[in-house]
Amino acid sequence: MSPQEKLALIYENLQEKLKEDIIEDVVLKQQRSLKIYWGTATTGKPHCGYFVPMVKIAHFLRAGCTVKILLADIHGFLDNLKAPIELVKFRAGYYQFIITSVLRSLNVPIDRLQIVFGSSYQLSAEYTMDLFRLSSVVTEHDSKKAGAEVVKQVANPTLSGLIYPLMQTLDEQYLDVDVQFGGVDQRKIFTLAAESLPKINYKERAHLMNSMVPGLSGGKMSASDPDSKIDLLDPPDVVERKLKKAHCAPKEIDGNGLVSFVEYVLLPVNGLKMGGKGTFVVEKRKPEDGEPLVYDDIAALKADYEADRLTPQLLKSGVTKALVDLLRPIQDEYQNSSSWQEISNKGYPLAEVKKKEKKVKNLGTRFPGNKGGVEAKPDGHIEGAQKDQVNLETGAEEAMNNLDIKPKDAS
């Protein structure tokens, strides 16, 4: 692969690029392996939106890049306590299992892939001192603005949300990379990093951004919103049920998560597996409806969808079949790995369901089940076959004797 071909593959399907001259200097002039890092906070279970960065990481590896994946366990804790500190290490281990499984399923070489845990260097004295230095040149306003689309926003935020963007900035230096890669929602943090690192005498890095796939209900696909996502370990019946309910307005392309998923996941994944241009196949409901619809170009699919030749029902059916096939090797690996299952249970323990206490109903003395028990009369006395068991008609003397209390005149 020539340097120009490598560069084209690195840039393929990206939404935005910052400081391309840094990348082109390494690939075209120095002709060495471009060093890239992609990070993810280890919070909720990864969903199918993770296929978007995984496809790009596969492109980077095929282009000869050296890729580091940062499992940002400390970040997961800082982001408004999304991951309790006790669960952080288990969730980071779960992420390691599932990310490597996804990459293997895409048939990509991972010999130039390195997985790094944030806690392996972010707790050092040197890193902490640099964090102090960085905090002295970044304002509260700029840090808050940088994390606005990434850090969970709440009415009364903690200081941890301001530390999060600063750490992500420093990670570029401590991971020794040329480029940081992430979703376009990271743009403000990337801009902060580019502006801030030179202020503490570290070099500026380039940044690459992929598009964000809309969630099933519209908006961002989020690990914390179960209705917006499909988990990588969701079984076929769950995948089918969720996709049937997905927002997919007829003839509308903008904000259509299923069209975006075909564009940024299904077509490129098929291309990676086939070693060429990817295809997406939609089977017709009945043989008499004609031949299947086959797409190797997203523009043709979008045109058919806008013309209603590709209906929401057909699109959902095609995506369901393709996604179930895509998830199968990952789920098979999970089922065959007791270690992965164990760390999943520790990192994401099932919430205990509290049993509702059953209240004993007072059905009244005339209820058939009472069988002539007892009945309290208005004057306070008790009647019924079992009145001796509950009768309170005892005199004061008897009560005092039972309590072993003697009258005052007794000596």
Short mmCIF file of C-alpha atoms in Angstrom, two decimals:
data_model
loop_
_atom_site.label_atom_id
_atom_site.label_comp_id
_atom_site.label_asym_id
_atom_site.label_seq_id
_atom_site.Cartn_x
_atom_site.Cartn_y
_atom_site.Cartn_z
CA MET A 1 0.00 0.00 0.00
CA SER A 2 1.48 3.36 -1.06
CA PRO A 3 1.64 6.34 1.34
CA GLN A 4 -1.16 8.03 -0.63
CA GLU A 5 -3.35 4.92 -0.38
CA LYS A 6 -2.67 4.72 3.35
CA LEU A 7 -3.70 8.34 3.75
CA ALA A 8 -6.90 7.79 1.77
CA LEU A 9 -7.84 4.83 3.99
CA ILE A 10 -7.07 6.81 7.16
CA TYR A 11 -9.41 9.60 6.02
CA GLU A 12 -12.19 7.37 4.67
CA ASN A 13 -15.70 8.03 6.10
CA LEU A 14 -14.52 10.66 8.60
CA GLN A 15 -16.68 13.68 9.33
CA GLU A 16 -13.89 16.06 10.30
CA LYS A 17 -10.10 16.38 10.42
CA LEU A 18 -8.01 18.90 12.41
CA LYS A 19 -4.32 19.65 11.65
CA GLU A 20 -4.03 17.29 8.68
CA ASP A 21 -0.51 18.62 8.06
CA ILE A 22 0.72 16.70 11.12
CA ILE A 23 -0.68 13.44 9.73
CA GLU A 24 0.58 14.04 6.22
CA ASP A 25 4.07 14.89 7.49
CA VAL A 26 4.27 11.50 9.24
CA VAL A 27 2.71 9.40 6.45
CA LEU A 28 4.05 11.13 3.31
CA LYS A 29 7.36 12.68 4.42
CA GLN A 30 8.62 10.66 7.38
CA GLN A 31 6.91 7.52 6.02
CA ARG A 32 6.69 5.94 9.46
CA SER A 33 3.77 4.34 11.28
CA LEU A 34 1.22 6.95 12.36
CA LYS A 35 0.51 6.65 16.11
CA ILE A 36 -3.19 7.04 16.97
CA TYR A 37 -5.18 6.68 20.14
CA TRP A 38 -8.89 6.21 20.71
CA GLY A 39 -10.30 6.28 24.23
CA THR A 40 -13.54 5.23 25.84
CA ALA A 41 -14.75 5.70 29.40
CA THR A 42 -15.67 2.32 30.85
CA THR A 43 -19.25 2.97 31.96
CA GLY A 44 -22.31 1.20 30.51
CA LYS A 45 -22.07 -1.87 28.29
CA PRO A 46 -20.85 -1.06 24.76
CA HIS A 47 -23.61 -0.92 22.15
CA CYS A 48 -23.71 -1.26 18.36
CA GLY A 49 -22.68 2.37 17.93
CA TYR A 50 -19.18 1.19 18.90
CA PHE A 51 -18.92 -0.48 15.51
CA VAL A 52 -18.37 3.00 13.97
CA PRO A 53 -15.01 3.68 15.71
CA MET A 54 -14.08 -0.02 15.45
CA VAL A 55 -14.43 0.15 11.66
CA LYS A 56 -12.12 3.17 11.59
CA ILE A 57 -9.63 1.48 13.90
CA ALA A 58 -9.66 -1.44 11.44
CA HIS A 59 -8.89 1.06 8.65
CA PHE A 60 -6.04 2.56 10.68
CA LEU A 61 -4.51 -0.85 11.32
CA ARG A 62 -4.77 -1.84 7.66
CA ALA A 63 -3.08 1.44 6.76
CA GLY A 64 -0.10 0.44 8.91
CA CYS A 65 -0.87 2.72 11.85
CA THR A 66 0.03 1.89 15.45
CA VAL A 67 -3.18 2.11 17.47
CA LYS A 68 -3.62 2.45 21.22
CA ILE A 69 -7.04 1.94 22.76
CA LEU A 70 -7.38 3.71 26.10
CA LEU A 71 -9.81 2.08 28.49
CA ALA A 72 -10.40 5.20 30.57
CA ASP A 73 -11.42 3.67 33.87
CA ILE A 74 -10.66 6.81 35.90
CA HIS A 75 -12.68 8.89 33.43
CA GLY A 76 -15.61 6.52 33.89
CA PHE A 77 -15.59 7.31 37.59
CA LEU A 78 -15.17 11.07 37.06
CA ASP A 79 -18.11 11.34 34.65
CA ASN A 80 -20.70 12.05 37.35
CA LEU A 81 -20.02 8.68 38.99
CA LYS A 82 -21.37 6.73 36.01
CA ALA A 83 -19.27 3.77 37.14
CA PRO A 84 -18.89 3.25 40.92
CA ILE A 85 -15.22 2.99 41.85
CA GLU A 86 -15.78 -0.59 43.10
CA LEU A 87 -16.98 -1.68 39.65
CA VAL A 88 -14.52 0.30 37.52
CA LYS A 89 -11.83 -2.39 37.21
CA PHE A 90 -14.36 -5.08 36.31
CA ARG A 91 -16.03 -2.89 33.68
CA ALA A 92 -12.65 -2.03 32.17
CA GLY A 93 -11.95 -5.76 31.91
CA TYR A 94 -15.33 -6.28 30.23
CA TYR A 95 -14.50 -3.57 27.69
CA GLN A 96 -11.19 -5.26 26.93
CA PHE A 97 -12.95 -8.55 26.20
CA ILE A 98 -15.66 -7.09 23.97
CA ILE A 99 -13.49 -4.65 21.99
CA THR A 100 -10.92 -7.29 21.07
CA SER A 101 -13.77 -9.64 20.15
CA VAL A 102 -15.32 -7.02 17.85
CA LEU A 103 -12.00 -6.40 16.11
CA ARG A 104 -11.40 -10.13 15.63
CA SER A 105 -14.87 -10.46 14.11
CA LEU A 106 -13.90 -7.82 11.53
CA ASN A 107 -10.88 -9.91 10.42
CA VAL A 108 -8.36 -7.17 11.14
CA PRO A 109 -4.72 -7.72 12.19
CA ILE A 110 -4.27 -6.58 15.79
CA ASP A 111 -0.50 -7.04 16.12
CA ARG A 112 -0.08 -3.22 16.11
CA LEU A 113 -2.93 -2.73 18.58
CA GLN A 114 -2.23 -1.94 22.23
CA ILE A 115 -4.84 -1.71 24.98
CA VAL A 116 -3.95 0.61 27.86
CA PHE A 117 -5.80 1.14 31.13
CA GLY A 118 -5.90 4.78 32.21
CA SER A 119 -5.18 3.93 35.83
CA SER A 120 -1.85 2.39 34.76
CA TYR A 121 -0.32 5.89 34.41
CA GLN A 122 -2.91 8.51 35.45
CA LEU A 123 -2.23 7.98 39.16
CA SER A 124 1.51 8.69 38.89
CA ALA A 125 3.15 11.72 40.54
CA GLU A 126 4.36 13.04 37.17
CA TYR A 127 0.87 12.89 35.62
CA THR A 128 -0.66 14.55 38.67
CA MET A 129 1.88 17.38 38.55
CA ASP A 130 1.13 17.93 34.85
CA LEU A 131 -2.58 17.97 35.66
CA PHE A 132 -1.90 20.77 38.16
CA ARG A 133 0.14 22.64 35.55
CA LEU A 134 -2.62 22.28 32.97
CA SER A 135 -5.28 23.43 35.44
CA SER A 136 -3.29 26.65 35.93
CA VAL A 137 -3.61 27.63 32.23
CA VAL A 138 -7.19 26.42 31.50
CA THR A 139 -10.13 28.44 32.80
CA GLU A 140 -13.18 26.92 34.49
CA HIS A 141 -15.30 28.28 31.62
CA ASP A 142 -13.17 26.60 28.92
CA SER A 143 -13.04 23.24 30.70
CA LYS A 144 -16.80 23.21 31.29
CA LYS A 145 -17.45 24.19 27.66
CA ALA A 146 -15.09 21.47 26.39
CA GLY A 147 -16.89 18.72 28.28
CA ALA A 148 -20.42 19.91 27.58
CA GLU A 149 -21.23 17.19 25.01
CA VAL A 150 -19.31 14.38 26.69
CA VAL A 151 -19.57 14.77 30.47
CA LYS A 152 -23.04 14.14 31.88
CA GLN A 153 -24.73 17.47 32.60
CA VAL A 154 -26.58 17.82 35.90
CA ALA A 155 -28.11 20.72 37.85
CA ASN A 156 -25.37 20.79 40.49
CA PRO A 157 -22.19 19.43 38.82
CA THR A 158 -19.15 18.24 40.74
CA LEU A 159 -15.55 19.35 40.05
CA SER A 160 -14.81 15.94 38.50
CA GLY A 161 -16.56 17.07 35.32
CA LEU A 162 -13.96 19.85 34.95
CA ILE A 163 -11.03 17.49 35.49
CA TYR A 164 -12.27 15.04 32.82
CA PRO A 165 -11.36 17.21 29.74
CA LEU A 166 -7.96 18.09 31.25
CA MET A 167 -7.06 14.43 31.67
CA GLN A 168 -8.18 13.62 28.13
CA THR A 169 -5.89 16.41 26.95
CA LEU A 170 -2.90 15.07 28.88
CA ASP A 171 -3.50 11.53 27.62
CA GLU A 172 -2.21 12.58 24.18
CA GLN A 173 1.20 13.29 25.71
CA TYR A 174 1.37 10.29 28.01
CA LEU A 175 0.29 7.84 25.32
CA ASP A 176 2.93 9.32 22.98
CA VAL A 177 0.74 9.64 19.91
CA ASP A 178 0.49 11.83 16.79
CA VAL A 179 -3.31 11.75 16.61
CA GLN A 180 -6.32 11.42 18.86
CA PHE A 181 -9.39 9.87 17.23
CA GLY A 182 -12.98 10.06 18.48
CA GLY A 183 -16.57 10.96 17.71
CA VAL A 184 -17.50 14.42 16.52
CA ASP A 185 -19.05 14.97 19.97
CA GLN A 186 -15.43 15.18 21.24
CA ARG A 187 -14.58 18.20 19.09
CA LYS A 188 -14.55 20.75 21.91
CA ILE A 189 -12.21 18.61 24.00
CA PHE A 190 -9.95 18.15 20.95
CA THR A 191 -9.86 21.93 20.45
CA LEU A 192 -9.00 22.42 24.13
CA ALA A 193 -6.15 19.91 23.81
CA ALA A 194 -4.76 21.60 20.69
CA GLU A 195 -4.79 25.01 22.41
CA SER A 196 -3.61 23.92 25.87
CA LEU A 197 -0.79 21.40 25.45
CA PRO A 198 1.65 23.93 23.90
CA LYS A 199 1.07 26.18 26.94
CA ILE A 200 2.78 23.58 29.14
CA ASN A 201 5.49 22.89 26.52
CA TYR A 202 4.01 19.77 24.92
CA LYS A 203 3.44 19.50 21.18
CA GLU A 204 0.06 19.87 19.49
CA ARG A 205 -1.56 16.74 18.06
CA ALA A 206 -3.88 16.15 15.09
CA HIS A 207 -7.49 15.04 15.58
CA LEU A 208 -9.78 12.81 13.53
CA MET A 209 -13.55 12.53 14.08
CA ASN A 210 -16.15 10.02 12.97
CA SER A 211 -19.87 10.76 12.59
CA MET A 212 -22.26 9.88 15.39
CA VAL A 213 -24.91 7.29 14.53
CA PRO A 214 -28.36 8.45 15.72
CA GLY A 215 -30.07 6.30 18.34
CA LEU A 216 -33.07 4.07 17.65
CA SER A 217 -35.41 6.65 19.12
CA GLY A 218 -33.65 9.63 17.54
CA GLY A 219 -30.86 11.69 19.09
CA LYS A 220 -27.55 10.26 20.28
CA MET A 221 -27.11 6.53 20.80
CA SER A 222 -26.26 6.27 24.48
CA ALA A 223 -25.15 3.44 26.74
CA SER A 224 -27.29 4.92 29.54
CA ASP A 225 -30.51 4.97 27.47
CA PRO A 226 -31.70 1.38 26.80
CA ASP A 227 -34.34 2.53 24.29
CA SER A 228 -31.75 4.24 22.09
CA LYS A 229 -29.36 1.34 21.58
CA ILE A 230 -28.78 -2.30 20.82
CA ASP A 231 -26.18 -3.97 23.03
CA LEU A 232 -23.51 -6.07 21.37
CA LEU A 233 -24.73 -9.10 23.34
CA ASP A 234 -28.46 -8.62 22.71
CA PRO A 235 -29.94 -11.92 21.37
CA PRO A 236 -31.62 -12.01 17.93
CA ASP A 237 -35.18 -11.71 19.27
CA VAL A 238 -34.25 -8.58 21.25
CA VAL A 239 -32.49 -7.09 18.21
CA GLU A 240 -35.58 -7.72 16.08
CA ARG A 241 -37.94 -6.25 18.69
CA LYS A 242 -35.86 -3.09 19.17
CA LEU A 243 -35.47 -2.48 15.44
CA LYS A 244 -39.19 -2.90 14.85
CA LYS A 245 -39.80 -0.07 17.32
CA ALA A 246 -36.97 2.13 15.94
CA HIS A 247 -37.72 5.60 14.63
CA CYS A 248 -37.58 5.32 10.84
CA ALA A 249 -39.79 7.88 9.10
CA PRO A 250 -40.62 7.11 5.44
CA LYS A 251 -38.59 9.03 2.84
CA GLU A 252 -36.57 10.85 5.55
CA ILE A 253 -32.78 10.51 5.57
CA ASP A 254 -31.73 13.13 8.13
CA GLY A 255 -31.67 11.72 11.64
CA ASN A 256 -32.46 8.21 10.38
CA GLY A 257 -30.36 5.91 12.55
CA LEU A 258 -30.86 2.86 10.35
CA VAL A 259 -29.68 4.58 7.17
CA SER A 260 -26.64 5.91 9.07
CA PHE A 261 -25.94 2.45 10.45
CA VAL A 262 -25.85 1.00 6.93
CA GLU A 263 -23.55 3.82 5.80
CA TYR A 264 -21.05 3.78 8.66
CA VAL A 265 -21.19 0.15 9.82
CA LEU A 266 -22.81 -2.45 7.57
CA LEU A 267 -21.32 -1.38 4.21
CA PRO A 268 -17.73 -0.83 5.49
CA VAL A 269 -17.82 -3.96 7.67
CA ASN A 270 -18.86 -6.06 4.70
CA GLY A 271 -16.06 -4.45 2.71
CA LEU A 272 -13.51 -5.35 5.41
CA LYS A 273 -14.68 -8.95 5.45
CA MET A 274 -14.81 -9.31 1.66
CA GLY A 275 -11.58 -7.42 1.05
CA GLY A 276 -13.23 -4.97 -1.33
CA LYS A 277 -16.32 -2.85 -1.71
CA GLY A 278 -19.05 -3.70 0.77
CA THR A 279 -22.63 -4.61 -0.09
CA PHE A 280 -25.92 -4.47 1.78
CA VAL A 281 -28.72 -6.83 0.73
CA VAL A 282 -32.43 -6.37 1.41
CA GLU A 283 -34.59 -9.40 0.73
CA LYS A 284 -38.13 -8.78 -0.53
CA ARG A 285 -40.94 -10.09 1.65
CA LYS A 286 -42.31 -12.46 -1.00
CA PRO A 287 -40.61 -14.07 -4.03
CA GLU A 288 -43.26 -12.57 -6.30
CA ASP A 289 -42.20 -9.09 -5.15
CA GLY A 290 -39.04 -9.39 -7.25
CA GLU A 291 -35.28 -9.69 -6.79
CA PRO A 292 -33.54 -8.58 -3.59
CA LEU A 293 -32.30 -5.00 -3.41
CA VAL A 294 -28.49 -4.94 -3.42
CA TYR A 295 -26.55 -1.78 -2.54
CA ASP A 296 -22.81 -1.14 -2.75
CA ASP A 297 -23.24 2.62 -2.68
CA ILE A 298 -24.95 4.56 0.11
CA ALA A 299 -26.09 7.27 -2.32
CA ALA A 300 -28.19 4.71 -4.23
CA LEU A 301 -29.73 3.44 -0.99
CA LYS A 302 -30.61 6.97 0.10
CA ALA A 303 -32.16 7.71 -3.29
CA ASP A 304 -34.31 4.57 -3.12
CA TYR A 305 -35.37 5.38 0.43
CA GLU A 306 -36.40 8.92 -0.46
CA ALA A 307 -38.34 7.54 -3.44
CA ASP A 308 -39.99 4.94 -1.16
CA ARG A 309 -38.68 2.04 -3.25
CA LEU A 310 -36.86 1.02 -0.09
CA THR A 311 -39.54 1.25 2.60
CA PRO A 312 -38.96 1.49 6.37
CA GLN A 313 -40.24 -2.09 6.74
CA LEU A 314 -37.80 -3.44 4.16
CA LEU A 315 -34.91 -1.41 5.60
CA LYS A 316 -35.62 -2.66 9.13
CA SER A 317 -35.77 -6.24 7.87
CA GLY A 318 -32.45 -5.92 6.01
CA VAL A 319 -30.68 -4.25 8.93
CA THR A 320 -32.01 -6.86 11.38
CA LYS A 321 -30.64 -9.78 9.36
CA ALA A 322 -27.27 -8.10 8.73
CA LEU A 323 -26.87 -7.05 12.37
CA VAL A 324 -27.76 -10.48 13.78
CA ASP A 325 -25.13 -12.02 11.47
CA LEU A 326 -22.61 -9.36 12.54
CA LEU A 327 -23.16 -9.98 16.26
CA ARG A 328 -23.15 -13.78 16.07
CA PRO A 329 -19.34 -14.40 16.32
CA ILE A 330 -19.04 -11.93 19.21
CA GLN A 331 -21.87 -13.59 21.11
CA ASP A 332 -20.48 -17.08 20.39
CA GLU A 333 -17.15 -16.00 21.86
CA TYR A 334 -18.91 -14.67 24.96
CA GLN A 335 -20.86 -17.91 25.44
CA ASN A 336 -17.62 -19.91 25.23
CA SER A 337 -15.66 -17.74 27.66
CA SER A 338 -16.30 -18.32 31.37
CA SER A 339 -13.78 -15.57 32.22
CA TRP A 340 -15.69 -13.01 30.17
CA GLN A 341 -18.99 -14.08 31.71
CA GLU A 342 -17.55 -13.86 35.21
CA ILE A 343 -16.19 -10.34 34.75
CA SER A 344 -19.50 -9.31 33.16
CA ASN A 345 -21.40 -10.43 36.25
CA LYS A 346 -18.98 -8.57 38.52
CA GLY A 347 -18.94 -5.39 36.47
CA TYR A 348 -22.67 -5.29 35.78
CA PRO A 349 -24.36 -7.12 38.68
CA LEU A 350 -28.09 -7.60 38.35
CA ALA A 351 -30.03 -5.21 40.55
CA GLU A 352 -31.83 -6.97 43.36
CA VAL A 353 -35.57 -6.92 42.91
CA LYS A 354 -37.22 -6.16 46.25
CA LYS A 355 -40.24 -8.28 46.88
CA LYS A 356 -43.31 -6.28 47.74
CA GLU A 357 -44.57 -7.16 51.18
CA LYS A 358 -48.03 -8.62 50.99
CA LYS A 359 -50.42 -6.77 53.24
CA VAL A 360 -52.78 -8.90 55.29
CA LYS A 361 -56.31 -7.80 54.51
CA ASN A 362 -58.87 -7.54 57.28
CA LEU A 363 -61.81 -9.31 55.67
CA GLY A 364 -64.15 -8.79 58.60
CA THR A 365 -65.77 -11.22 60.97
CA ARG A 366 -68.59 -12.12 58.57
CA PHE A 367 -66.16 -13.30 55.89
CA PRO A 368 -66.86 -17.03 55.17
CA GLY A 369 -63.28 -17.97 56.06
CA ASN A 370 -63.75 -16.70 59.59
CA LYS A 371 -65.73 -19.80 60.53
CA GLY A 372 -67.33 -18.34 63.64
CA GLY A 373 -64.14 -16.96 65.15
CA VAL A 374 -64.69 -13.84 67.22
CA GLU A 375 -66.59 -10.58 66.96
CA ALA A 376 -66.18 -7.39 68.96
CA LYS A 377 -69.45 -5.82 70.10
CA PRO A 378 -70.05 -2.04 70.46
CA ASP A 379 -69.86 -2.21 74.25
CA GLY A 380 -66.40 -3.79 74.02
CA HIS A 381 -67.12 -7.41 74.95
CA ILE A 382 -66.13 -10.30 72.68
CA GLU A 383 -68.41 -13.01 71.29
CA GLY A 384 -67.67 -16.07 69.24
CA ALA A 385 -66.38 -19.65 69.54
CA GLN A 386 -62.77 -18.51 70.03
CA LYS A 387 -63.49 -15.62 72.39
CA ASP A 388 -61.49 -17.20 75.23
CA GLN A 389 -58.29 -16.88 73.17
CA VAL A 390 -58.63 -13.11 72.82
CA ASN A 391 -60.89 -12.09 75.69
CA LEU A 392 -59.50 -9.07 77.49
CA GLU A 393 -62.18 -8.97 80.21
CA THR A 394 -59.88 -9.42 83.15
CA GLY A 395 -60.13 -7.52 86.37
CA ALA A 396 -57.43 -5.27 87.80
CA GLU A 397 -56.58 -7.77 90.50
CA GLU A 398 -56.00 -10.57 87.98
CA ALA A 399 -53.89 -8.32 85.82
CA MET A 400 -51.75 -7.25 88.81
CA ASN A 401 -51.27 -10.85 89.88
CA ASN A 402 -50.09 -11.70 86.36
CA LEU A 403 -47.58 -8.86 86.61
CA ASP A 404 -46.58 -9.91 90.12
CA ILE A 405 -47.59 -6.49 91.52
CA LYS A 406 -49.04 -6.25 95.06
CA PRO A 407 -51.52 -3.65 96.32
CA LYS A 408 -50.07 -0.76 98.38
CA ASP A 409 -51.57 -1.94 101.69
CA ALA A 410 -49.86 -5.31 101.38
CA SER A 411 -46.78 -5.47 103.61
#
